Amino acid sequence: MEKTRRQTPRKKAISEIIENSCEPMTAEEIFEKVSPLFENLAITTVYRTLDAMEQSGEINRSIYDDGVARYVCSKTHRHFLTCLKCRKSVAIEGCPFESAEEEICRKTGFKISKHKVELFGYCPECQQAESAPKSHTE
Protein backbone atom coordinates (compact mmCIF):
# COMPACT_ATOMS: atom_id res chain seq x y z
CA MET A 1 0.00 0.00 0.00
CA GLU A 2 1.46 3.35 -1.08
CA LYS A 3 1.83 5.92 1.64
CA THR A 4 0.16 9.19 0.69
CA ARG A 5 1.84 12.33 1.89
CA ARG A 6 -0.07 15.20 3.36
CA GLN A 7 -0.01 18.38 1.30
CA THR A 8 0.89 20.87 4.02
CA PRO A 9 0.75 24.60 3.27
CA ARG A 10 4.56 24.73 3.44
CA LYS A 11 4.98 21.83 1.02
CA LYS A 12 2.44 23.37 -1.33
CA ALA A 13 4.30 26.70 -1.28
CA ILE A 14 7.66 25.02 -1.89
CA SER A 15 6.18 22.99 -4.73
CA GLU A 16 4.69 26.09 -6.37
CA ILE A 17 8.00 27.96 -6.12
CA ILE A 18 9.84 25.11 -7.86
CA GLU A 19 7.11 24.66 -10.51
CA ASN A 20 7.14 28.39 -11.34
CA SER A 21 10.91 28.71 -11.53
CA CYS A 22 12.49 29.07 -14.95
CA GLU A 23 15.76 27.56 -13.73
CA PRO A 24 17.02 25.07 -11.14
CA MET A 25 16.96 26.44 -7.59
CA THR A 26 19.06 25.74 -4.52
CA ALA A 27 17.46 24.97 -1.16
CA GLU A 28 18.65 28.36 0.08
CA GLU A 29 16.98 30.15 -2.85
CA ILE A 30 13.76 28.26 -2.17
CA PHE A 31 14.00 29.11 1.53
CA GLU A 32 14.44 32.82 0.71
CA LYS A 33 11.24 32.79 -1.34
CA VAL A 34 9.12 30.69 1.04
CA SER A 35 10.25 31.99 4.44
CA PRO A 36 8.35 35.32 4.24
CA LEU A 37 5.15 33.27 3.91
CA PHE A 38 5.62 31.29 7.13
CA GLU A 39 6.64 32.59 10.53
CA ASN A 40 9.46 30.61 12.18
CA LEU A 41 10.19 28.47 9.12
CA ALA A 42 13.55 26.71 9.49
CA ILE A 43 15.75 25.87 6.54
CA THR A 44 15.87 22.30 7.85
CA THR A 45 12.13 22.07 7.12
CA VAL A 46 12.84 23.09 3.52
CA TYR A 47 15.57 20.44 3.22
CA ARG A 48 13.31 17.72 4.70
CA THR A 49 10.49 18.73 2.36
CA LEU A 50 12.80 18.69 -0.67
CA ASP A 51 14.10 15.23 0.31
CA ALA A 52 10.54 13.89 0.61
CA MET A 53 9.53 15.49 -2.69
CA GLU A 54 12.55 13.97 -4.44
CA GLN A 55 11.83 10.51 -2.99
CA SER A 56 8.23 10.71 -4.19
CA GLY A 57 9.35 11.75 -7.68
CA GLU A 58 7.80 15.24 -7.58
CA ILE A 59 11.13 16.99 -8.14
CA ASN A 60 14.55 16.15 -9.53
CA ARG A 61 17.78 17.01 -7.76
CA SER A 62 21.10 17.62 -9.49
CA ILE A 63 24.38 18.28 -7.75
CA TYR A 64 26.43 20.76 -9.74
CA ASP A 65 30.21 20.87 -9.91
CA ASP A 66 30.22 23.42 -7.08
CA GLY A 67 28.78 20.71 -4.80
CA VAL A 68 25.43 22.49 -4.38
CA ALA A 69 22.18 20.64 -5.10
CA ARG A 70 19.60 22.32 -7.31
CA TYR A 71 15.99 21.30 -7.78
CA VAL A 72 13.54 21.32 -10.69
CA CYS A 73 9.98 20.12 -11.08
CA SER A 74 9.77 16.62 -12.54
CA LYS A 75 6.39 17.26 -14.20
CA THR A 76 8.06 18.85 -17.19
CA HIS A 77 10.98 17.33 -19.06
CA ARG A 78 13.62 20.05 -19.39
CA HIS A 79 17.32 20.39 -19.94
CA PHE A 80 19.44 23.37 -18.95
CA LEU A 81 22.66 25.06 -19.98
CA THR A 82 24.41 26.34 -16.85
CA CYS A 83 27.22 28.88 -16.75
CA LEU A 84 30.21 27.69 -14.76
CA LYS A 85 31.09 31.24 -13.74
CA CYS A 86 27.86 33.08 -12.83
CA ARG A 87 25.66 29.94 -12.39
CA LYS A 88 22.89 31.34 -14.61
CA SER A 89 20.81 28.52 -16.13
CA VAL A 90 18.95 28.69 -19.43
CA ALA A 91 16.32 26.13 -20.41
CA ILE A 92 16.78 24.33 -23.73
CA GLU A 93 13.57 24.29 -25.77
CA GLY A 94 12.39 20.76 -26.47
CA CYS A 95 14.53 17.70 -25.92
CA PRO A 96 17.48 17.41 -28.29
CA PHE A 97 18.22 13.90 -27.01
CA GLU A 98 15.06 12.02 -28.07
CA SER A 99 16.56 10.72 -31.33
CA ALA A 100 19.76 9.66 -29.52
CA GLU A 101 17.63 7.83 -26.96
CA GLU A 102 15.79 5.95 -29.74
CA GLU A 103 19.12 4.98 -31.35
CA ILE A 104 20.50 3.74 -28.01
CA CYS A 105 17.38 1.62 -27.44
CA ARG A 106 17.65 0.14 -30.91
CA LYS A 107 21.35 -0.71 -30.49
CA THR A 108 21.27 -2.01 -26.90
CA GLY A 109 17.78 -3.44 -26.45
CA PHE A 110 17.29 -1.25 -23.37
CA LYS A 111 13.92 0.33 -22.75
CA ILE A 112 14.82 3.80 -21.46
CA SER A 113 12.24 5.22 -19.07
CA LYS A 114 13.85 8.63 -18.53
CA HIS A 115 17.08 10.54 -18.91
CA LYS A 116 18.83 13.48 -17.32
CA VAL A 117 21.45 15.52 -19.12
CA GLU A 118 23.23 18.55 -17.70
CA LEU A 119 25.27 20.87 -19.91
CA PHE A 120 27.83 23.29 -18.50
CA GLY A 121 29.83 26.05 -20.13
CA TYR A 122 30.09 29.84 -20.16
CA CYS A 123 27.24 32.23 -20.94
CA PRO A 124 27.76 35.03 -23.49
CA GLU A 125 28.11 37.67 -20.76
CA CYS A 126 30.84 35.76 -18.91
CA GLN A 127 32.64 34.99 -22.19
CA GLN A 128 32.61 38.67 -23.08
CA ALA A 129 33.80 39.71 -19.61
CA GLU A 130 36.64 37.20 -19.84
CA SER A 131 37.76 38.44 -23.26
CA ALA A 132 37.42 42.15 -22.41
CA PRO A 133 40.79 43.91 -22.19
CA LYS A 134 41.86 44.59 -18.60
CA SER A 135 42.60 48.19 -17.68
CA HIS A 136 45.82 49.04 -15.87
CA THR A 137 43.85 50.42 -12.91
CA GLU A 138 42.34 47.06 -12.00
PDB file of C-alpha atoms in Angstrom:
ATOM      1  CA  MET A   1       0.000   0.000   0.000  1.00  0.00           C
ATOM      2  CA  GLU A   2       1.463   3.345  -1.076  1.00  0.00           C
ATOM      3  CA  LYS A   3       1.826   5.920   1.636  1.00  0.00           C
ATOM      4  CA  THR A   4       0.158   9.187   0.693  1.00  0.00           C
ATOM      5  CA  ARG A   5       1.840  12.326   1.886  1.00  0.00           C
ATOM      6  CA  ARG A   6      -0.065  15.199   3.363  1.00  0.00           C
ATOM      7  CA  GLN A   7      -0.013  18.378   1.297  1.00  0.00           C
ATOM      8  CA  THR A   8       0.890  20.874   4.021  1.00  0.00           C
ATOM      9  CA  PRO A   9       0.750  24.601   3.271  1.00  0.00           C
ATOM     10  CA  ARG A  10       4.562  24.728   3.442  1.00  0.00           C
ATOM     11  CA  LYS A  11       4.984  21.832   1.017  1.00  0.00           C
ATOM     12  CA  LYS A  12       2.436  23.375  -1.330  1.00  0.00           C
ATOM     13  CA  ALA A  13       4.296  26.703  -1.278  1.00  0.00           C
ATOM     14  CA  ILE A  14       7.663  25.016  -1.894  1.00  0.00           C
ATOM     15  CA  SER A  15       6.181  22.990  -4.734  1.00  0.00           C
ATOM     16  CA  GLU A  16       4.693  26.093  -6.367  1.00  0.00           C
ATOM     17  CA  ILE A  17       8.003  27.961  -6.119  1.00  0.00           C
ATOM     18  CA  ILE A  18       9.835  25.108  -7.861  1.00  0.00           C
ATOM     19  CA  GLU A  19       7.108  24.664 -10.505  1.00  0.00           C
ATOM     20  CA  ASN A  20       7.137  28.388 -11.343  1.00  0.00           C
ATOM     21  CA  SER A  21      10.909  28.708 -11.527  1.00  0.00           C
ATOM     22  CA  CYS A  22      12.490  29.070 -14.948  1.00  0.00           C
ATOM     23  CA  GLU A  23      15.760  27.561 -13.728  1.00  0.00           C
ATOM     24  CA  PRO A  24      17.023  25.065 -11.143  1.00  0.00           C
ATOM     25  CA  MET A  25      16.960  26.440  -7.593  1.00  0.00           C
ATOM     26  CA  THR A  26      19.064  25.735  -4.517  1.00  0.00           C
ATOM     27  CA  ALA A  27      17.456  24.973  -1.155  1.00  0.00           C
ATOM     28  CA  GLU A  28      18.652  28.362   0.076  1.00  0.00           C
ATOM     29  CA  GLU A  29      16.978  30.151  -2.855  1.00  0.00           C
ATOM     30  CA  ILE A  30      13.757  28.257  -2.174  1.00  0.00           C
ATOM     31  CA  PHE A  31      14.004  29.107   1.534  1.00  0.00           C
ATOM     32  CA  GLU A  32      14.445  32.824   0.708  1.00  0.00           C
ATOM     33  CA  LYS A  33      11.241  32.789  -1.344  1.00  0.00           C
ATOM     34  CA  VAL A  34       9.115  30.695   1.036  1.00  0.00           C
ATOM     35  CA  SER A  35      10.254  31.994   4.438  1.00  0.00           C
ATOM     36  CA  PRO A  36       8.350  35.319   4.238  1.00  0.00           C
ATOM     37  CA  LEU A  37       5.146  33.272   3.908  1.00  0.00           C
ATOM     38  CA  PHE A  38       5.618  31.290   7.134  1.00  0.00           C
ATOM     39  CA  GLU A  39       6.637  32.588  10.533  1.00  0.00           C
ATOM     40  CA  ASN A  40       9.456  30.614  12.183  1.00  0.00           C
ATOM     41  CA  LEU A  41      10.192  28.472   9.116  1.00  0.00           C
ATOM     42  CA  ALA A  42      13.547  26.709   9.490  1.00  0.00           C
ATOM     43  CA  ILE A  43      15.751  25.867   6.544  1.00  0.00           C
ATOM     44  CA  THR A  44      15.868  22.296   7.851  1.00  0.00           C
ATOM     45  CA  THR A  45      12.133  22.074   7.125  1.00  0.00           C
ATOM     46  CA  VAL A  46      12.842  23.087   3.522  1.00  0.00           C
ATOM     47  CA  TYR A  47      15.574  20.442   3.225  1.00  0.00           C
ATOM     48  CA  ARG A  48      13.309  17.715   4.696  1.00  0.00           C
ATOM     49  CA  THR A  49      10.488  18.726   2.363  1.00  0.00           C
ATOM     50  CA  LEU A  50      12.797  18.693  -0.666  1.00  0.00           C
ATOM     51  CA  ASP A  51      14.104  15.229   0.312  1.00  0.00           C
ATOM     52  CA  ALA A  52      10.541  13.887   0.615  1.00  0.00           C
ATOM     53  CA  MET A  53       9.535  15.491  -2.694  1.00  0.00           C
ATOM     54  CA  GLU A  54      12.550  13.972  -4.436  1.00  0.00           C
ATOM     55  CA  GLN A  55      11.835  10.514  -2.990  1.00  0.00           C
ATOM     56  CA  SER A  56       8.230  10.714  -4.187  1.00  0.00           C
ATOM     57  CA  GLY A  57       9.349  11.750  -7.682  1.00  0.00           C
ATOM     58  CA  GLU A  58       7.803  15.238  -7.578  1.00  0.00           C
ATOM     59  CA  ILE A  59      11.135  16.987  -8.136  1.00  0.00           C
ATOM     60  CA  ASN A  60      14.552  16.152  -9.533  1.00  0.00           C
ATOM     61  CA  ARG A  61      17.784  17.008  -7.762  1.00  0.00           C
ATOM     62  CA  SER A  62      21.100  17.624  -9.494  1.00  0.00           C
ATOM     63  CA  ILE A  63      24.376  18.281  -7.750  1.00  0.00           C
ATOM     64  CA  TYR A  64      26.431  20.759  -9.739  1.00  0.00           C
ATOM     65  CA  ASP A  65      30.209  20.869  -9.907  1.00  0.00           C
ATOM     66  CA  ASP A  66      30.224  23.423  -7.076  1.00  0.00           C
ATOM     67  CA  GLY A  67      28.784  20.707  -4.798  1.00  0.00           C
ATOM     68  CA  VAL A  68      25.432  22.490  -4.384  1.00  0.00           C
ATOM     69  CA  ALA A  69      22.180  20.636  -5.099  1.00  0.00           C
ATOM     70  CA  ARG A  70      19.605  22.321  -7.314  1.00  0.00           C
ATOM     71  CA  TYR A  71      15.986  21.298  -7.777  1.00  0.00           C
ATOM     72  CA  VAL A  72      13.539  21.319 -10.686  1.00  0.00           C
ATOM     73  CA  CYS A  73       9.984  20.121 -11.082  1.00  0.00           C
ATOM     74  CA  SER A  74       9.766  16.622 -12.537  1.00  0.00           C
ATOM     75  CA  LYS A  75       6.393  17.260 -14.204  1.00  0.00           C
ATOM     76  CA  THR A  76       8.056  18.846 -17.195  1.00  0.00           C
ATOM     77  CA  HIS A  77      10.982  17.330 -19.062  1.00  0.00           C
ATOM     78  CA  ARG A  78      13.618  20.050 -19.388  1.00  0.00           C
ATOM     79  CA  HIS A  79      17.324  20.385 -19.943  1.00  0.00           C
ATOM     80  CA  PHE A  80      19.438  23.374 -18.954  1.00  0.00           C
ATOM     81  CA  LEU A  81      22.660  25.060 -19.977  1.00  0.00           C
ATOM     82  CA  THR A  82      24.412  26.339 -16.851  1.00  0.00           C
ATOM     83  CA  CYS A  83      27.216  28.881 -16.754  1.00  0.00           C
ATOM     84  CA  LEU A  84      30.213  27.686 -14.756  1.00  0.00           C
ATOM     85  CA  LYS A  85      31.093  31.240 -13.742  1.00  0.00           C
ATOM     86  CA  CYS A  86      27.859  33.082 -12.833  1.00  0.00           C
ATOM     87  CA  ARG A  87      25.663  29.937 -12.393  1.00  0.00           C
ATOM     88  CA  LYS A  88      22.889  31.340 -14.614  1.00  0.00           C
ATOM     89  CA  SER A  89      20.807  28.523 -16.125  1.00  0.00           C
ATOM     90  CA  VAL A  90      18.955  28.689 -19.429  1.00  0.00           C
ATOM     91  CA  ALA A  91      16.320  26.131 -20.411  1.00  0.00           C
ATOM     92  CA  ILE A  92      16.777  24.329 -23.732  1.00  0.00           C
ATOM     93  CA  GLU A  93      13.567  24.286 -25.771  1.00  0.00           C
ATOM     94  CA  GLY A  94      12.388  20.763 -26.469  1.00  0.00           C
ATOM     95  CA  CYS A  95      14.528  17.705 -25.919  1.00  0.00           C
ATOM     96  CA  PRO A  96      17.477  17.411 -28.289  1.00  0.00           C
ATOM     97  CA  PHE A  97      18.222  13.901 -27.012  1.00  0.00           C
ATOM     98  CA  GLU A  98      15.064  12.017 -28.070  1.00  0.00           C
ATOM     99  CA  SER A  99      16.561  10.715 -31.326  1.00  0.00           C
ATOM    100  CA  ALA A 100      19.761   9.657 -29.525  1.00  0.00           C
ATOM    101  CA  GLU A 101      17.627   7.830 -26.963  1.00  0.00           C
ATOM    102  CA  GLU A 102      15.791   5.946 -29.739  1.00  0.00           C
ATOM    103  CA  GLU A 103      19.121   4.978 -31.347  1.00  0.00           C
ATOM    104  CA  ILE A 104      20.504   3.743 -28.011  1.00  0.00           C
ATOM    105  CA  CYS A 105      17.376   1.623 -27.442  1.00  0.00           C
ATOM    106  CA  ARG A 106      17.648   0.138 -30.914  1.00  0.00           C
ATOM    107  CA  LYS A 107      21.345  -0.711 -30.491  1.00  0.00           C
ATOM    108  CA  THR A 108      21.265  -2.013 -26.902  1.00  0.00           C
ATOM    109  CA  GLY A 109      17.779  -3.442 -26.451  1.00  0.00           C
ATOM    110  CA  PHE A 110      17.286  -1.254 -23.373  1.00  0.00           C
ATOM    111  CA  LYS A 111      13.925   0.334 -22.752  1.00  0.00           C
ATOM    112  CA  ILE A 112      14.815   3.797 -21.463  1.00  0.00           C
ATOM    113  CA  SER A 113      12.240   5.218 -19.072  1.00  0.00           C
ATOM    114  CA  LYS A 114      13.854   8.632 -18.535  1.00  0.00           C
ATOM    115  CA  HIS A 115      17.081  10.537 -18.906  1.00  0.00           C
ATOM    116  CA  LYS A 116      18.828  13.479 -17.317  1.00  0.00           C
ATOM    117  CA  VAL A 117      21.450  15.517 -19.122  1.00  0.00           C
ATOM    118  CA  GLU A 118      23.229  18.549 -17.699  1.00  0.00           C
ATOM    119  CA  LEU A 119      25.267  20.866 -19.907  1.00  0.00           C
ATOM    120  CA  PHE A 120      27.827  23.288 -18.498  1.00  0.00           C
ATOM    121  CA  GLY A 121      29.827  26.052 -20.134  1.00  0.00           C
ATOM    122  CA  TYR A 122      30.090  29.840 -20.156  1.00  0.00           C
ATOM    123  CA  CYS A 123      27.241  32.234 -20.936  1.00  0.00           C
ATOM    124  CA  PRO A 124      27.759  35.034 -23.487  1.00  0.00           C
ATOM    125  CA  GLU A 125      28.110  37.675 -20.756  1.00  0.00           C
ATOM    126  CA  CYS A 126      30.842  35.755 -18.910  1.00  0.00           C
ATOM    127  CA  GLN A 127      32.636  34.988 -22.190  1.00  0.00           C
ATOM    128  CA  GLN A 128      32.607  38.665 -23.077  1.00  0.00           C
ATOM    129  CA  ALA A 129      33.799  39.706 -19.609  1.00  0.00           C
ATOM    130  CA  GLU A 130      36.637  37.200 -19.840  1.00  0.00           C
ATOM    131  CA  SER A 131      37.759  38.441 -23.261  1.00  0.00           C
ATOM    132  CA  ALA A 132      37.421  42.152 -22.409  1.00  0.00           C
ATOM    133  CA  PRO A 133      40.786  43.912 -22.187  1.00  0.00           C
ATOM    134  CA  LYS A 134      41.859  44.593 -18.601  1.00  0.00           C
ATOM    135  CA  SER A 135      42.597  48.192 -17.677  1.00  0.00           C
ATOM    136  CA  HIS A 136      45.820  49.036 -15.871  1.00  0.00           C
ATOM    137  CA  THR A 137      43.847  50.421 -12.911  1.00  0.00           C
ATOM    138  CA  GLU A 138      42.345  47.058 -11.996  1.00  0.00           C
TER     139      GLU A 138
END
